[in-house]
Coordinates of C-alpha atoms and ligand atoms in Angstrom, one line a residue:
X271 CA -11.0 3.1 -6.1
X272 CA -8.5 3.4 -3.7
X273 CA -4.9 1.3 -3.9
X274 CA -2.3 0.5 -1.5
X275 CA 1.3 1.1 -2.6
X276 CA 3.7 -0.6 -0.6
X277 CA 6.5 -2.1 -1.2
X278 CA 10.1 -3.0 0.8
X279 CA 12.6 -0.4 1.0
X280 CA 14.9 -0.6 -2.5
X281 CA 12.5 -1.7 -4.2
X282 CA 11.1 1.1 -6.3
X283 CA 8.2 2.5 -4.3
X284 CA 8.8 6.2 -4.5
X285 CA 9.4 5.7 -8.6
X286 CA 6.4 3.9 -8.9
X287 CA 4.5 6.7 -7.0
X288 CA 6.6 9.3 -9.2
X289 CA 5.0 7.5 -12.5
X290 CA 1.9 6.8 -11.3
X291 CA 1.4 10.9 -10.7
X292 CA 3.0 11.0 -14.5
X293 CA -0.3 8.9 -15.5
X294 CA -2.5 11.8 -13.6
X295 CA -3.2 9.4 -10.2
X296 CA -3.5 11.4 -6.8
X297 CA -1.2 9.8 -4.5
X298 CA -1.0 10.2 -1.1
X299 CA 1.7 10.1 0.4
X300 CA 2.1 8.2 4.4
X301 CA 5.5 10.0 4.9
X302 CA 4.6 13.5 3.8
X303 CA 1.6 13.2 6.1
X304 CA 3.4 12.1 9.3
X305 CA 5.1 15.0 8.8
X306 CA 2.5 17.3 8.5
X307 CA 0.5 15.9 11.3
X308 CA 3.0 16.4 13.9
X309 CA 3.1 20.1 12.9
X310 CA 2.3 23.1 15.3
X311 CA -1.4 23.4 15.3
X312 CA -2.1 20.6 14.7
X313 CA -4.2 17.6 16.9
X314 CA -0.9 15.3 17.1
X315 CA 1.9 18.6 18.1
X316 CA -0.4 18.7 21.2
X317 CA -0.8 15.6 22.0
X318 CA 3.4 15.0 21.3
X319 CA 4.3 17.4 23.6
X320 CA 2.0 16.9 26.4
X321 CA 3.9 13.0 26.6
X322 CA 7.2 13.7 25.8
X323 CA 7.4 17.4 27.2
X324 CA 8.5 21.4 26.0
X325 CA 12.4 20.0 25.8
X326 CA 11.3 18.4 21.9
X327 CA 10.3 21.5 20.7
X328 CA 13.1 23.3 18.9
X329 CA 13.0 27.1 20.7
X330 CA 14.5 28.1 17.0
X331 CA 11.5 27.1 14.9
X332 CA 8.6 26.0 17.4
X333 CA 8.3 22.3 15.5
X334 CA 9.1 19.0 16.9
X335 CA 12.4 18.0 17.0
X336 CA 12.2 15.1 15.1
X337 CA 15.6 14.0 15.7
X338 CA 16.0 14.7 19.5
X339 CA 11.9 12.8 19.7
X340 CA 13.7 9.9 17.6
X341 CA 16.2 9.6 20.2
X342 CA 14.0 9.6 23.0
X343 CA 11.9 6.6 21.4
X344 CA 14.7 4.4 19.5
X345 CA 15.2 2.0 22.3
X346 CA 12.1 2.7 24.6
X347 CA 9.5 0.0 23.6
X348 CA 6.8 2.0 25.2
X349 CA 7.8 4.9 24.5
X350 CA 7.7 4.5 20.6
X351 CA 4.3 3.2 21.2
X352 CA 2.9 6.2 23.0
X353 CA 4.2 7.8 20.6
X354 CA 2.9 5.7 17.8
X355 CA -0.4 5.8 19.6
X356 CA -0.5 9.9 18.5
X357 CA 0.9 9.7 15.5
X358 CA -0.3 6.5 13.5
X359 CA -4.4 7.4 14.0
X360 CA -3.6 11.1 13.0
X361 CA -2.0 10.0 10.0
X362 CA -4.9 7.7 9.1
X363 CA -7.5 10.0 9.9
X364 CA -5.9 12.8 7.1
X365 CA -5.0 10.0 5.0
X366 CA -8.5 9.5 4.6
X367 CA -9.4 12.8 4.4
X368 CA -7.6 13.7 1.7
X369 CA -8.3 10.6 -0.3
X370 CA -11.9 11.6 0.3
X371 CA -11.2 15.4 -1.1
X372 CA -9.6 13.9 -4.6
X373 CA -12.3 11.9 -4.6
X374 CA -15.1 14.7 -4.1
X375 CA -12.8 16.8 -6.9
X376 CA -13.8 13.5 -9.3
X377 CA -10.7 11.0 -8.6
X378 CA -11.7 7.8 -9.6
X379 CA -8.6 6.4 -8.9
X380 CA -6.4 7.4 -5.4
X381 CA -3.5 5.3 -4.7
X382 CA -2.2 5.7 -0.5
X383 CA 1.8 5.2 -0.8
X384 CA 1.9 3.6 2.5
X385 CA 5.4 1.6 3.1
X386 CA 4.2 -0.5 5.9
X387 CA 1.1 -1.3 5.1
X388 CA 1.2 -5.1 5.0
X389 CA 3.1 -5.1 8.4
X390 CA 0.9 -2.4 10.1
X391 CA -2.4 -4.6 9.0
X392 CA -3.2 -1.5 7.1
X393 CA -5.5 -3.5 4.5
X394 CA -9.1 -2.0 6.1
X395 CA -7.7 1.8 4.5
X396 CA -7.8 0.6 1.1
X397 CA -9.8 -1.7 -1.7
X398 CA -7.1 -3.2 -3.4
X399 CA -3.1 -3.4 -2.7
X400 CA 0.3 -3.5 -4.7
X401 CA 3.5 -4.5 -4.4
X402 CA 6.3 -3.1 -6.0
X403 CA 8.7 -6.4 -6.1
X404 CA 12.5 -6.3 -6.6
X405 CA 14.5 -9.5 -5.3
X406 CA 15.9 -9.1 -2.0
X407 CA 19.8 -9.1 -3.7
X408 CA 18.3 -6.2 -6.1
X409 CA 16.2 -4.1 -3.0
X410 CA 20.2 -4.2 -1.0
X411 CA 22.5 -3.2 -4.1
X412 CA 19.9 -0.3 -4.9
X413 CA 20.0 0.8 -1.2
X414 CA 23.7 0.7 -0.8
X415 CA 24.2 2.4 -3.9
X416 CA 21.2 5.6 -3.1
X417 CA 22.1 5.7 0.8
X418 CA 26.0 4.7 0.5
X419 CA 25.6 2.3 3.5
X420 CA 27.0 -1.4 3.4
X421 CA 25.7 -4.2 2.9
X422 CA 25.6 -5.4 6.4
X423 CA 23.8 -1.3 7.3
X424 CA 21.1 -2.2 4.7
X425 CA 20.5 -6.1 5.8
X426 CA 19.9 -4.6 9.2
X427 CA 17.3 -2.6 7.9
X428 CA 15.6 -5.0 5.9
X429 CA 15.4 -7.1 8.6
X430 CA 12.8 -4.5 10.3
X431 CA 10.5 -5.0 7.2
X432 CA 8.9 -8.5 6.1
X433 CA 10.3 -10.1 3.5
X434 CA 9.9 -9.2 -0.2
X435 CA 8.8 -12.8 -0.9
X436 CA 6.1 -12.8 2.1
X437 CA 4.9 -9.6 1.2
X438 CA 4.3 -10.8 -2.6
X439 CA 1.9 -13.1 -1.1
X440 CA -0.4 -10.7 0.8
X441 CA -1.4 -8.3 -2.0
X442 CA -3.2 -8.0 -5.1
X443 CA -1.3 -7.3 -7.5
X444 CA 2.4 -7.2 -8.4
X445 CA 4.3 -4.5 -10.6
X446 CA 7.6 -6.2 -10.6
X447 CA 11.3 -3.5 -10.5
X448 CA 13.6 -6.2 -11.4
X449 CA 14.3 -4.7 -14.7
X450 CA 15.3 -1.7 -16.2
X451 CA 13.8 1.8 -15.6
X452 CA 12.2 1.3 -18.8
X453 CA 10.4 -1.8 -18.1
X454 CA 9.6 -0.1 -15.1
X455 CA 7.7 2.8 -16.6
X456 CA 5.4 0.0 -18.6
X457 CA 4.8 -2.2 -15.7
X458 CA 3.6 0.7 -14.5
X459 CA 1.4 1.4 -17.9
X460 CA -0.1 -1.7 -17.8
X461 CA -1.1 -2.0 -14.2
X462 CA -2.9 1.8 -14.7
X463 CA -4.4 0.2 -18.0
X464 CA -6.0 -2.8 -16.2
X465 CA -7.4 -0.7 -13.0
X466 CA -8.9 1.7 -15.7
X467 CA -10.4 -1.6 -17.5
X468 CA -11.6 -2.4 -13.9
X469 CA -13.5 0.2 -13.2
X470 CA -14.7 1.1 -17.1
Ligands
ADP638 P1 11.9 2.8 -2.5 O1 11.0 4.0 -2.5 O2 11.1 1.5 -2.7 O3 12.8 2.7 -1.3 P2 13.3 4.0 -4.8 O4 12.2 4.3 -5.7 O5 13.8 5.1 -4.0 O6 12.8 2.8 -3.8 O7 14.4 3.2 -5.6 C1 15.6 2.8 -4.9 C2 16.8 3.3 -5.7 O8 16.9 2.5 -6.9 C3 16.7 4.7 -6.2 O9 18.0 5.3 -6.2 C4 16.2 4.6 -7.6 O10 16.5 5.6 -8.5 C5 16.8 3.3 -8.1 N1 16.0 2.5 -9.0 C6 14.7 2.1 -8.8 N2 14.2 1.4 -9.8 C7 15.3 1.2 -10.6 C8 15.5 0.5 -11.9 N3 14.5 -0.2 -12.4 N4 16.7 0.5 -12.5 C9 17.7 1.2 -11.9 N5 17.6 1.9 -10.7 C10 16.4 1.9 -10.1

């Protein structure tokens, strides 16, 4: 079976994905991807410099600057979307690819950790989807306290995402963060109990 792990930023994703692993999961990850797909070599470095030019690759290491590219795009609509265009199908294509490999290797279970996935429409990539939930009060006191920004920094990031209470009503299933790391870790048990039950 193959999950989507989403979730709104704060809210516990990344430990989730950490504890599924724990419970022996393959997780793939959308960030660690988009990185690797934009390396030299590959489909999407080609296709990133032949739009945005020789100037975004660092002379020093021969990758993408990714912070000179994320310049270029932050407030160039179409821009981001060319570049979007590259990235976003190479990142489902080895998203895919590697879900199929654990799969081949006898994965029963693969979970894609995809933060977007509910606003990017993502849903085709995957047969069932999770949240991990945190109220919106508890997503902006964990990101203040991880990234020290305030709490006007992290509304204005939230504010980029849909809402924690929208997303809840999109998906599947629910592992809920609003308690302690404890809790967490047998939310987590349970949910990985019932998609075994599922599948038994
Ligand atoms: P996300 O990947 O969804 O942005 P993280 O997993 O990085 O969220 O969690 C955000 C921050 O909150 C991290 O610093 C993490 O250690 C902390 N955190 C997550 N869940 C809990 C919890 N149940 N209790 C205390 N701190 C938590």
């Amino acid at each position: 079976m193959i999950i989507g792990l989403t979730g709104g930023i704060g809210t516990g994703k990344s430990t989730v994905s950490k504890m599924m692993r724990g419970f022996d999961w393959v997780v793939v990850d959308a960030d660690v991807i988009a990185r690797q797909v934009v390396e030299p070599h590959e489909p999407a470095f080609e296709a990133i410099v032949e739009a945005f030019g020789d100037d975004i690759v660092s002379e020093e290491t021969g990758t993408i600057n990714r912070e000179k590219l994320g310049r270029i795009v932050f407030d160039d609509e179409e821009k981001r979307e060319r570049l979007n265009s590259i990235v976003h199908p190479a990142v489902r294509e080895a998203m895919k690819a590697e879900a199929e490999e654990a799969k081949d290797y006898g994965a029963e279970v693969v979970v894609m950790d995809i933060p977007l996935l509910i606003e990017s429409d993502l849903f085709h990539m995957v047969e069932r989807t999770v949240l991990v939930y945190a109220p919106e009060e508890q997503q902006i006191e964990r990101v203040m306290e991880r990234n020290g920004l305030t709490e006007d920094e992290v509304r204005a990031r939230l504010r980029a995402q849909l809402p924690i209470e929208e997303k809840k009503q999109r998906v599947d299933d629910v592992i809920d963060n609003s308690g302690s790391l404890e809790e967490l870790e047998a939310e987590v048990s349970a949910y990985v109990e019932t998609i075994h039950n599922l599948l038994a």
